[in-house]
Amino acid sequence: MARILIVDDSPTEVKKISSILEKHQHDVLTADNGADGVAKARAETPDLVLMDVVMPGLNGFQATRQLTRAPETASIPVVIVTTKDQETDRVWGTRQGAKGYLVKPVNEDDLIKTINNLIA
């Protein structure tokens, strides 16, 4: 299926999301902060990026902006996956170039439906 990069500083969240993705036959790449996520996306060119927001250093909004604005990664859809559930956060994520916004804890059906819609 697809190669999906999970950028999240929580090992628990990475494990949960990875198991859902692997169950649906996706290949999983991981990075535990925004800067590493941007670097890995440039190096590996995944089909999609799942981006946490609250991380040390480069946060998810900043990393999303870098990925969606750079010519070599602009075609990779980024989905924000976060605990931040305010409308202003959703609007800001979209303004940074995110193609989707999911709130933790992630519902498996919503996650897979969002991924399928973006990589179809």
mmCIF file of N, CA and C in Angstrom:
data_model
loop_
_atom_site.group_PDB
_atom_site.id
_atom_site.type_symbol
_atom_site.label_atom_id
_atom_site.label_comp_id
_atom_site.label_asym_id
_atom_site.label_seq_id
_atom_site.Cartn_x
_atom_site.Cartn_y
_atom_site.Cartn_z
ATOM 1 N N MET A 1 0.836 -1.194 0.000
ATOM 2 C CA MET A 1 0.000 0.000 0.000
ATOM 3 C C MET A 1 0.876 1.250 0.000
ATOM 4 N N ALA A 2 0.708 2.118 1.007
ATOM 5 C CA ALA A 2 1.416 3.397 1.026
ATOM 6 C C ALA A 2 2.528 3.409 2.059
ATOM 7 N N ARG A 3 3.506 4.296 1.833
ATOM 8 C CA ARG A 3 4.564 4.558 2.822
ATOM 9 C C ARG A 3 4.140 5.804 3.582
ATOM 10 N N ILE A 4 3.951 5.667 4.882
ATOM 11 C CA ILE A 4 3.433 6.761 5.700
ATOM 12 C C ILE A 4 4.425 7.101 6.800
ATOM 13 N N LEU A 5 4.754 8.383 6.887
ATOM 14 C CA LEU A 5 5.667 8.881 7.911
ATOM 15 C C LEU A 5 4.855 9.422 9.083
ATOM 16 N N ILE A 6 5.115 8.879 10.278
ATOM 17 C CA ILE A 6 4.498 9.378 11.507
ATOM 18 C C ILE A 6 5.529 10.260 12.209
ATOM 19 N N VAL A 7 5.165 11.515 12.444
ATOM 20 C CA VAL A 7 6.040 12.430 13.167
ATOM 21 C C VAL A 7 5.360 12.745 14.494
ATOM 22 N N ASP A 8 5.886 12.150 15.581
ATOM 23 C CA ASP A 8 5.260 12.304 16.901
ATOM 24 C C ASP A 8 6.309 11.990 17.959
ATOM 25 N N ASP A 9 6.348 12.793 19.021
ATOM 26 C CA ASP A 9 7.334 12.575 20.080
ATOM 27 C C ASP A 9 6.861 11.605 21.151
ATOM 28 N N SER A 10 5.630 11.077 21.024
ATOM 29 C CA SER A 10 5.106 10.121 22.001
ATOM 30 C C SER A 10 5.257 8.694 21.479
ATOM 31 N N PRO A 11 6.145 7.894 22.106
ATOM 32 C CA PRO A 11 6.306 6.497 21.673
ATOM 33 C C PRO A 11 4.990 5.722 21.721
ATOM 34 N N THR A 12 4.131 6.036 22.682
ATOM 35 C CA THR A 12 2.839 5.353 22.809
ATOM 36 C C THR A 12 1.959 5.641 21.597
ATOM 37 N N GLU A 13 1.883 6.915 21.195
ATOM 38 C CA GLU A 13 1.072 7.288 20.034
ATOM 39 C C GLU A 13 1.641 6.663 18.760
ATOM 40 N N VAL A 14 2.953 6.701 18.619
ATOM 41 C CA VAL A 14 3.592 6.117 17.431
ATOM 42 C C VAL A 14 3.246 4.637 17.342
ATOM 43 N N LYS A 15 3.315 3.943 18.471
ATOM 44 C CA LYS A 15 3.006 2.504 18.491
ATOM 45 C C LYS A 15 1.543 2.248 18.116
ATOM 46 N N LYS A 16 0.624 3.051 18.686
ATOM 47 C CA LYS A 16 -0.803 2.882 18.389
ATOM 48 C C LYS A 16 -1.096 3.118 16.907
ATOM 49 N N ILE A 17 -0.600 4.231 16.389
ATOM 50 C CA ILE A 17 -0.884 4.580 14.991
ATOM 51 C C ILE A 17 -0.185 3.601 14.050
ATOM 52 N N SER A 18 1.041 3.223 14.376
ATOM 53 C CA SER A 18 1.784 2.254 13.549
ATOM 54 C C SER A 18 1.026 0.937 13.436
ATOM 55 N N SER A 19 0.481 0.460 14.553
ATOM 56 C CA SER A 19 -0.218 -0.830 14.518
ATOM 57 C C SER A 19 -1.468 -0.749 13.645
ATOM 58 N N ILE A 20 -2.167 0.386 13.674
ATOM 59 C CA ILE A 20 -3.333 0.567 12.799
ATOM 60 C C ILE A 20 -2.887 0.548 11.332
ATOM 61 N N LEU A 21 -1.835 1.300 11.025
ATOM 62 C CA LEU A 21 -1.367 1.395 9.639
ATOM 63 C C LEU A 21 -0.872 0.037 9.124
ATOM 64 N N GLU A 22 -0.111 -0.663 9.952
ATOM 65 C CA GLU A 22 0.426 -1.966 9.538
ATOM 66 C C GLU A 22 -0.699 -2.982 9.341
ATOM 67 N N LYS A 23 -1.734 -2.892 10.158
ATOM 68 C CA LYS A 23 -2.906 -3.761 10.012
ATOM 69 C C LYS A 23 -3.557 -3.565 8.636
ATOM 70 N N HIS A 24 -3.440 -2.353 8.104
ATOM 71 C CA HIS A 24 -4.006 -2.036 6.788
ATOM 72 C C HIS A 24 -2.936 -2.079 5.684
ATOM 73 N N GLN A 25 -1.846 -2.804 5.930
ATOM 74 C CA GLN A 25 -0.775 -3.070 4.967
ATOM 75 C C GLN A 25 0.015 -1.838 4.509
ATOM 76 N N HIS A 26 0.097 -0.794 5.356
ATOM 77 C CA HIS A 26 0.916 0.358 5.009
ATOM 78 C C HIS A 26 2.312 0.179 5.587
ATOM 79 N N ASP A 27 3.319 0.698 4.887
ATOM 80 C CA ASP A 27 4.686 0.745 5.411
ATOM 81 C C ASP A 27 4.794 1.984 6.290
ATOM 82 N N VAL A 28 5.449 1.848 7.436
ATOM 83 C CA VAL A 28 5.528 2.938 8.394
ATOM 84 C C VAL A 28 6.964 3.417 8.565
ATOM 85 N N LEU A 29 7.130 4.735 8.480
ATOM 86 C CA LEU A 29 8.382 5.409 8.824
ATOM 87 C C LEU A 29 8.070 6.284 10.026
ATOM 88 N N THR A 30 9.056 6.562 10.879
ATOM 89 C CA THR A 30 8.786 7.402 12.044
ATOM 90 C C THR A 30 9.892 8.435 12.249
ATOM 91 N N ALA A 31 9.497 9.527 12.884
ATOM 92 C CA ALA A 31 10.428 10.551 13.356
ATOM 93 C C ALA A 31 9.847 11.090 14.652
ATOM 94 N N ASP A 32 10.722 11.420 15.622
ATOM 95 C CA ASP A 32 10.189 11.816 16.924
ATOM 96 C C ASP A 32 10.224 13.319 17.200
ATOM 97 N N ASN A 33 10.491 14.118 16.165
ATOM 98 C CA ASN A 33 10.363 15.570 16.311
ATOM 99 C C ASN A 33 10.203 16.203 14.928
ATOM 100 N N GLY A 34 9.827 17.464 14.913
ATOM 101 C CA GLY A 34 9.535 18.141 13.654
ATOM 102 C C GLY A 34 10.715 18.221 12.704
ATOM 103 N N ALA A 35 11.879 18.570 13.232
ATOM 104 C CA ALA A 35 13.063 18.710 12.372
ATOM 105 C C ALA A 35 13.433 17.375 11.726
ATOM 106 N N ASP A 36 13.420 16.303 12.514
ATOM 107 C CA ASP A 36 13.720 14.976 11.963
ATOM 108 C C ASP A 36 12.638 14.544 10.972
ATOM 109 N N GLY A 37 11.394 14.925 11.252
ATOM 110 C CA GLY A 37 10.302 14.602 10.340
ATOM 111 C C GLY A 37 10.475 15.259 8.985
ATOM 112 N N VAL A 38 10.856 16.529 8.984
ATOM 113 C CA VAL A 38 11.095 17.245 7.728
ATOM 114 C C VAL A 38 12.254 16.591 6.973
ATOM 115 N N ALA A 39 13.339 16.288 7.695
ATOM 116 C CA ALA A 39 14.512 15.665 7.061
ATOM 117 C C ALA A 39 14.157 14.295 6.486
ATOM 118 N N LYS A 40 13.407 13.503 7.237
ATOM 119 C CA LYS A 40 13.044 12.158 6.778
ATOM 120 C C LYS A 40 12.097 12.241 5.578
ATOM 121 N N ALA A 41 11.173 13.188 5.588
ATOM 122 C CA ALA A 41 10.254 13.354 4.456
ATOM 123 C C ALA A 41 11.037 13.713 3.193
ATOM 124 N N ARG A 42 12.041 14.559 3.337
ATOM 125 C CA ARG A 42 12.868 14.931 2.174
ATOM 126 C C ARG A 42 13.677 13.743 1.672
ATOM 127 N N ALA A 43 14.200 12.945 2.593
ATOM 128 C CA ALA A 43 15.060 11.819 2.223
ATOM 129 C C ALA A 43 14.267 10.625 1.688
ATOM 130 N N GLU A 44 13.108 10.351 2.283
ATOM 131 C CA GLU A 44 12.361 9.124 1.983
ATOM 132 C C GLU A 44 11.169 9.319 1.044
ATOM 133 N N THR A 45 10.706 10.544 0.875
ATOM 134 C CA THR A 45 9.535 10.872 0.062
ATOM 135 C C THR A 45 8.363 9.914 0.318
ATOM 136 N N PRO A 46 7.796 9.961 1.528
ATOM 137 C CA PRO A 46 6.651 9.092 1.821
ATOM 138 C C PRO A 46 5.421 9.515 1.017
ATOM 139 N N ASP A 47 4.416 8.660 0.996
ATOM 140 C CA ASP A 47 3.169 8.980 0.295
ATOM 141 C C ASP A 47 2.300 9.948 1.099
ATOM 142 N N LEU A 48 2.512 9.975 2.426
ATOM 143 C CA LEU A 48 1.710 10.820 3.303
ATOM 144 C C LEU A 48 2.450 10.993 4.616
ATOM 145 N N VAL A 49 2.218 12.129 5.299
ATOM 146 C CA VAL A 49 2.819 12.387 6.607
ATOM 147 C C VAL A 49 1.709 12.616 7.626
ATOM 148 N N LEU A 50 1.800 11.923 8.767
ATOM 149 C CA LEU A 50 0.913 12.160 9.908
ATOM 150 C C LEU A 50 1.723 12.963 10.917
ATOM 151 N N MET A 51 1.304 14.204 11.199
ATOM 152 C CA MET A 51 2.112 15.164 11.958
ATOM 153 C C MET A 51 1.452 15.561 13.271
ATOM 154 N N ASP A 52 2.149 15.266 14.373
ATOM 155 C CA ASP A 52 1.726 15.771 15.675
ATOM 156 C C ASP A 52 2.012 17.272 15.697
ATOM 157 N N VAL A 53 1.406 18.012 16.621
ATOM 158 C CA VAL A 53 1.663 19.448 16.718
ATOM 159 C C VAL A 53 2.620 19.768 17.854
ATOM 160 N N VAL A 54 2.309 19.285 19.055
ATOM 161 C CA VAL A 54 3.088 19.655 20.233
ATOM 162 C C VAL A 54 4.315 18.755 20.347
ATOM 163 N N MET A 55 5.462 19.309 19.913
ATOM 164 C CA MET A 55 6.735 18.588 19.974
ATOM 165 C C MET A 55 7.828 19.590 20.324
ATOM 166 N N PRO A 56 8.917 19.108 20.926
ATOM 167 C CA PRO A 56 10.021 20.025 21.251
ATOM 168 C C PRO A 56 10.696 20.531 19.974
ATOM 169 N N GLY A 57 11.263 21.717 20.056
ATOM 170 C CA GLY A 57 11.949 22.291 18.885
ATOM 171 C C GLY A 57 10.936 22.737 17.852
ATOM 172 N N LEU A 58 11.098 22.236 16.645
ATOM 173 C CA LEU A 58 10.194 22.566 15.540
ATOM 174 C C LEU A 58 8.842 21.903 15.787
ATOM 175 N N ASN A 59 7.785 22.704 15.990
ATOM 176 C CA ASN A 59 6.487 22.076 16.249
ATOM 177 C C ASN A 59 5.845 21.609 14.947
ATOM 178 N N GLY A 60 4.725 20.921 15.075
ATOM 179 C CA GLY A 60 4.076 20.328 13.913
ATOM 180 C C GLY A 60 3.559 21.335 12.906
ATOM 181 N N PHE A 61 3.085 22.487 13.370
ATOM 182 C CA PHE A 61 2.632 23.524 12.437
ATOM 183 C C PHE A 61 3.817 24.042 11.608
ATOM 184 N N GLN A 62 4.945 24.288 12.280
ATOM 185 C CA GLN A 62 6.139 24.784 11.581
ATOM 186 C C GLN A 62 6.666 23.737 10.599
ATOM 187 N N ALA A 63 6.705 22.482 11.033
ATOM 188 C CA ALA A 63 7.189 21.403 10.162
ATOM 189 C C ALA A 63 6.267 21.224 8.959
ATOM 190 N N THR A 64 4.957 21.313 9.198
ATOM 191 C CA THR A 64 3.990 21.198 8.103
ATOM 192 C C THR A 64 4.213 22.311 7.088
ATOM 193 N N ARG A 65 4.398 23.523 7.572
ATOM 194 C CA ARG A 65 4.642 24.665 6.688
ATOM 195 C C ARG A 65 5.901 24.424 5.845
ATOM 196 N N GLN A 66 6.969 23.938 6.476
ATOM 197 C CA GLN A 66 8.215 23.666 5.730
ATOM 198 C C GLN A 66 7.983 22.627 4.634
ATOM 199 N N LEU A 67 7.258 21.556 4.974
ATOM 200 C CA LEU A 67 7.025 20.486 3.997
ATOM 201 C C LEU A 67 6.135 20.941 2.848
ATOM 202 N N THR A 68 5.076 21.684 3.156
ATOM 203 C CA THR A 68 4.120 22.052 2.111
ATOM 204 C C THR A 68 4.609 23.208 1.252
ATOM 205 N N ARG A 69 5.605 23.945 1.735
ATOM 206 C CA ARG A 69 6.128 25.082 0.963
ATOM 207 C C ARG A 69 7.363 24.713 0.123
ATOM 208 N N ALA A 70 8.047 23.632 0.488
ATOM 209 C CA ALA A 70 9.271 23.237 -0.238
ATOM 210 C C ALA A 70 8.899 22.462 -1.495
ATOM 211 N N PRO A 71 9.456 22.831 -2.647
ATOM 212 C CA PRO A 71 9.097 22.160 -3.905
ATOM 213 C C PRO A 71 9.270 20.638 -3.870
ATOM 214 N N GLU A 72 10.308 20.135 -3.200
ATOM 215 C CA GLU A 72 10.567 18.698 -3.212
ATOM 216 C C GLU A 72 9.602 17.894 -2.336
ATOM 217 N N THR A 73 8.875 18.564 -1.423
ATOM 218 C CA THR A 73 7.940 17.840 -0.557
ATOM 219 C C THR A 73 6.503 18.382 -0.642
ATOM 220 N N ALA A 74 6.273 19.384 -1.450
ATOM 221 C CA ALA A 74 4.942 20.026 -1.515
ATOM 222 C C ALA A 74 3.836 19.074 -1.961
ATOM 223 N N SER A 75 4.187 18.045 -2.709
ATOM 224 C CA SER A 75 3.163 17.115 -3.208
ATOM 225 C C SER A 75 2.797 16.034 -2.182
ATOM 226 N N ILE A 76 3.503 15.979 -1.058
ATOM 227 C CA ILE A 76 3.220 14.979 -0.019
ATOM 228 C C ILE A 76 2.126 15.527 0.899
ATOM 229 N N PRO A 77 0.955 14.872 0.960
ATOM 230 C CA PRO A 77 -0.097 15.370 1.853
ATOM 231 C C PRO A 77 0.299 15.200 3.320
ATOM 232 N N VAL A 78 0.022 16.243 4.106
ATOM 233 C CA VAL A 78 0.272 16.209 5.546
ATOM 234 C C VAL A 78 -1.065 16.243 6.269
ATOM 235 N N VAL A 79 -1.228 15.316 7.222
ATOM 236 C CA VAL A 79 -2.418 15.281 8.064
ATOM 237 C C VAL A 79 -1.965 15.570 9.494
ATOM 238 N N ILE A 80 -2.540 16.612 10.091
ATOM 239 C CA ILE A 80 -2.246 16.933 11.482
ATOM 240 C C ILE A 80 -2.991 15.919 12.358
ATOM 241 N N VAL A 81 -2.263 15.328 13.332
ATOM 242 C CA VAL A 81 -2.856 14.390 14.287
ATOM 243 C C VAL A 81 -2.450 14.885 15.674
ATOM 244 N N THR A 82 -3.402 15.459 16.406
ATOM 245 C CA THR A 82 -3.049 16.164 17.627
ATOM 246 C C THR A 82 -4.155 16.100 18.675
ATOM 247 N N THR A 83 -3.811 16.499 19.892
ATOM 248 C CA THR A 83 -4.804 16.637 20.953
ATOM 249 C C THR A 83 -5.454 18.015 20.891
ATOM 250 N N LYS A 84 -4.898 18.929 20.099
ATOM 251 C CA LYS A 84 -5.421 20.306 20.009
ATOM 252 C C LYS A 84 -6.719 20.295 19.187
ATOM 253 N N ASP A 85 -7.837 20.546 19.892
ATOM 254 C CA ASP A 85 -9.150 20.371 19.281
ATOM 255 C C ASP A 85 -9.926 21.684 19.107
ATOM 256 N N GLN A 86 -9.229 22.800 19.078
ATOM 257 C CA GLN A 86 -9.904 24.085 18.887
ATOM 258 C C GLN A 86 -10.051 24.395 17.401
ATOM 259 N N GLU A 87 -11.101 25.095 17.052
ATOM 260 C CA GLU A 87 -11.317 25.483 15.650
ATOM 261 C C GLU A 87 -10.152 26.325 15.129
ATOM 262 N N THR A 88 -9.594 27.186 15.982
ATOM 263 C CA THR A 88 -8.463 28.021 15.557
ATOM 264 C C THR A 88 -7.255 27.164 15.184
ATOM 265 N N ASP A 89 -7.061 26.041 15.903
ATOM 266 C CA ASP A 89 -5.954 25.129 15.572
ATOM 267 C C ASP A 89 -6.186 24.477 14.212
ATOM 268 N N ARG A 90 -7.427 24.085 13.946
ATOM 269 C CA ARG A 90 -7.767 23.475 12.649
ATOM 270 C C ARG A 90 -7.516 24.465 11.509
ATOM 271 N N VAL A 91 -7.966 25.698 11.700
ATOM 272 C CA VAL A 91 -7.774 26.736 10.681
ATOM 273 C C VAL A 91 -6.282 26.985 10.462
ATOM 274 N N TRP A 92 -5.535 27.086 11.549
ATOM 275 C CA TRP A 92 -4.100 27.345 11.441
ATOM 276 C C TRP A 92 -3.390 26.172 10.740
ATOM 277 N N GLY A 93 -3.776 24.950 11.075
ATOM 278 C CA GLY A 93 -3.187 23.784 10.417
ATOM 279 C C GLY A 93 -3.434 23.802 8.917
ATOM 280 N N THR A 94 -4.658 24.156 8.530
ATOM 281 C CA THR A 94 -5.000 24.246 7.105
ATOM 282 C C THR A 94 -4.183 25.344 6.429
ATOM 283 N N ARG A 95 -4.016 26.463 7.118
ATOM 284 C CA ARG A 95 -3.218 27.565 6.552
ATOM 285 C C ARG A 95 -1.757 27.187 6.368
ATOM 286 N N GLN A 96 -1.278 26.234 7.169
ATOM 287 C CA GLN A 96 0.105 25.773 7.025
ATOM 288 C C GLN A 96 0.239 24.772 5.875
ATOM 289 N N GLY A 97 -0.899 24.338 5.324
ATOM 290 C CA GLY A 97 -0.875 23.420 4.190
ATOM 291 C C GLY A 97 -1.365 22.025 4.474
ATOM 292 N N ALA A 98 -1.820 21.760 5.706
ATOM 293 C CA ALA A 98 -2.316 20.418 6.041
ATOM 294 C C ALA A 98 -3.555 20.096 5.218
ATOM 295 N N LYS A 99 -3.635 18.848 4.759
ATOM 296 C CA LYS A 99 -4.771 18.389 3.961
ATOM 297 C C LYS A 99 -5.831 17.707 4.811
ATOM 298 N N GLY A 100 -5.511 17.455 6.082
ATOM 299 C CA GLY A 100 -6.450 16.815 6.987
ATOM 300 C C GLY A 100 -6.093 17.156 8.419
ATOM 301 N N TYR A 101 -7.042 16.930 9.334
ATOM 302 C CA TYR A 101 -6.836 17.260 10.743
ATOM 303 C C TYR A 101 -7.614 16.244 11.566
ATOM 304 N N LEU A 102 -6.899 15.438 12.332
ATOM 305 C CA LEU A 102 -7.521 14.422 13.188
ATOM 306 C C LEU A 102 -7.136 14.688 14.639
ATOM 307 N N VAL A 103 -8.086 14.431 15.547
ATOM 308 C CA VAL A 103 -7.844 14.663 16.965
ATOM 309 C C VAL A 103 -7.591 13.331 17.671
ATOM 310 N N LYS A 104 -6.560 13.322 18.528
ATOM 311 C CA LYS A 104 -6.245 12.145 19.344
ATOM 312 C C LYS A 104 -7.244 12.049 20.483
ATOM 313 N N PRO A 105 -7.582 10.833 20.933
ATOM 314 C CA PRO A 105 -7.142 9.564 20.352
ATOM 315 C C PRO A 105 -7.797 9.336 18.988
ATOM 316 N N VAL A 106 -6.980 8.883 18.045
ATOM 317 C CA VAL A 106 -7.429 8.730 16.667
ATOM 318 C C VAL A 106 -8.343 7.523 16.523
ATOM 319 N N ASN A 107 -9.463 7.744 15.851
ATOM 320 C CA ASN A 107 -10.387 6.669 15.525
ATOM 321 C C ASN A 107 -9.839 5.959 14.281
ATOM 322 N N GLU A 108 -9.723 4.640 14.343
ATOM 323 C CA GLU A 108 -9.139 3.866 13.248
ATOM 324 C C GLU A 108 -9.849 4.112 11.918
ATOM 325 N N ASP A 109 -11.172 4.090 11.914
ATOM 326 C CA ASP A 109 -11.924 4.287 10.671
ATOM 327 C C ASP A 109 -11.668 5.675 10.078
ATOM 328 N N ASP A 110 -11.658 6.701 10.939
ATOM 329 C CA ASP A 110 -11.401 8.070 10.464
ATOM 330 C C ASP A 110 -9.999 8.188 9.884
ATOM 331 N N LEU A 111 -9.028 7.572 10.557
ATOM 332 C CA LEU A 111 -7.646 7.624 10.089
ATOM 333 C C LEU A 111 -7.508 6.980 8.715
ATOM 334 N N ILE A 112 -8.020 5.778 8.564
ATOM 335 C CA ILE A 112 -7.892 5.047 7.298
ATOM 336 C C ILE A 112 -8.673 5.752 6.187
ATOM 337 N N LYS A 113 -9.858 6.259 6.502
ATOM 338 C CA LYS A 113 -10.653 6.972 5.500
ATOM 339 C C LYS A 113 -9.907 8.237 5.025
ATOM 340 N N THR A 114 -9.322 8.973 5.964
ATOM 341 C CA THR A 114 -8.574 10.186 5.617
ATOM 342 C C THR A 114 -7.383 9.838 4.724
ATOM 343 N N ILE A 115 -6.633 8.803 5.102
ATOM 344 C CA ILE A 115 -5.478 8.380 4.308
ATOM 345 C C ILE A 115 -5.911 7.954 2.910
ATOM 346 N N ASN A 116 -6.926 7.120 2.848
ATOM 347 C CA ASN A 116 -7.394 6.629 1.534
ATOM 348 C C ASN A 116 -7.862 7.760 0.623
ATOM 349 N N ASN A 117 -8.543 8.765 1.207
ATOM 350 C CA ASN A 117 -9.000 9.897 0.403
ATOM 351 C C ASN A 117 -7.828 10.705 -0.156
ATOM 352 N N LEU A 118 -6.739 10.785 0.600
ATOM 353 C CA LEU A 118 -5.608 11.620 0.183
ATOM 354 C C LEU A 118 -4.622 10.922 -0.737
ATOM 355 N N ILE A 119 -4.566 9.592 -0.683
ATOM 356 C CA ILE A 119 -3.588 8.899 -1.538
ATOM 357 C C ILE A 119 -4.235 8.129 -2.679
ATOM 358 N N ALA A 120 -5.546 8.266 -2.823
ATOM 359 C CA ALA A 120 -6.264 7.534 -3.875
ATOM 360 C C ALA A 120 -5.806 7.957 -5.264
#
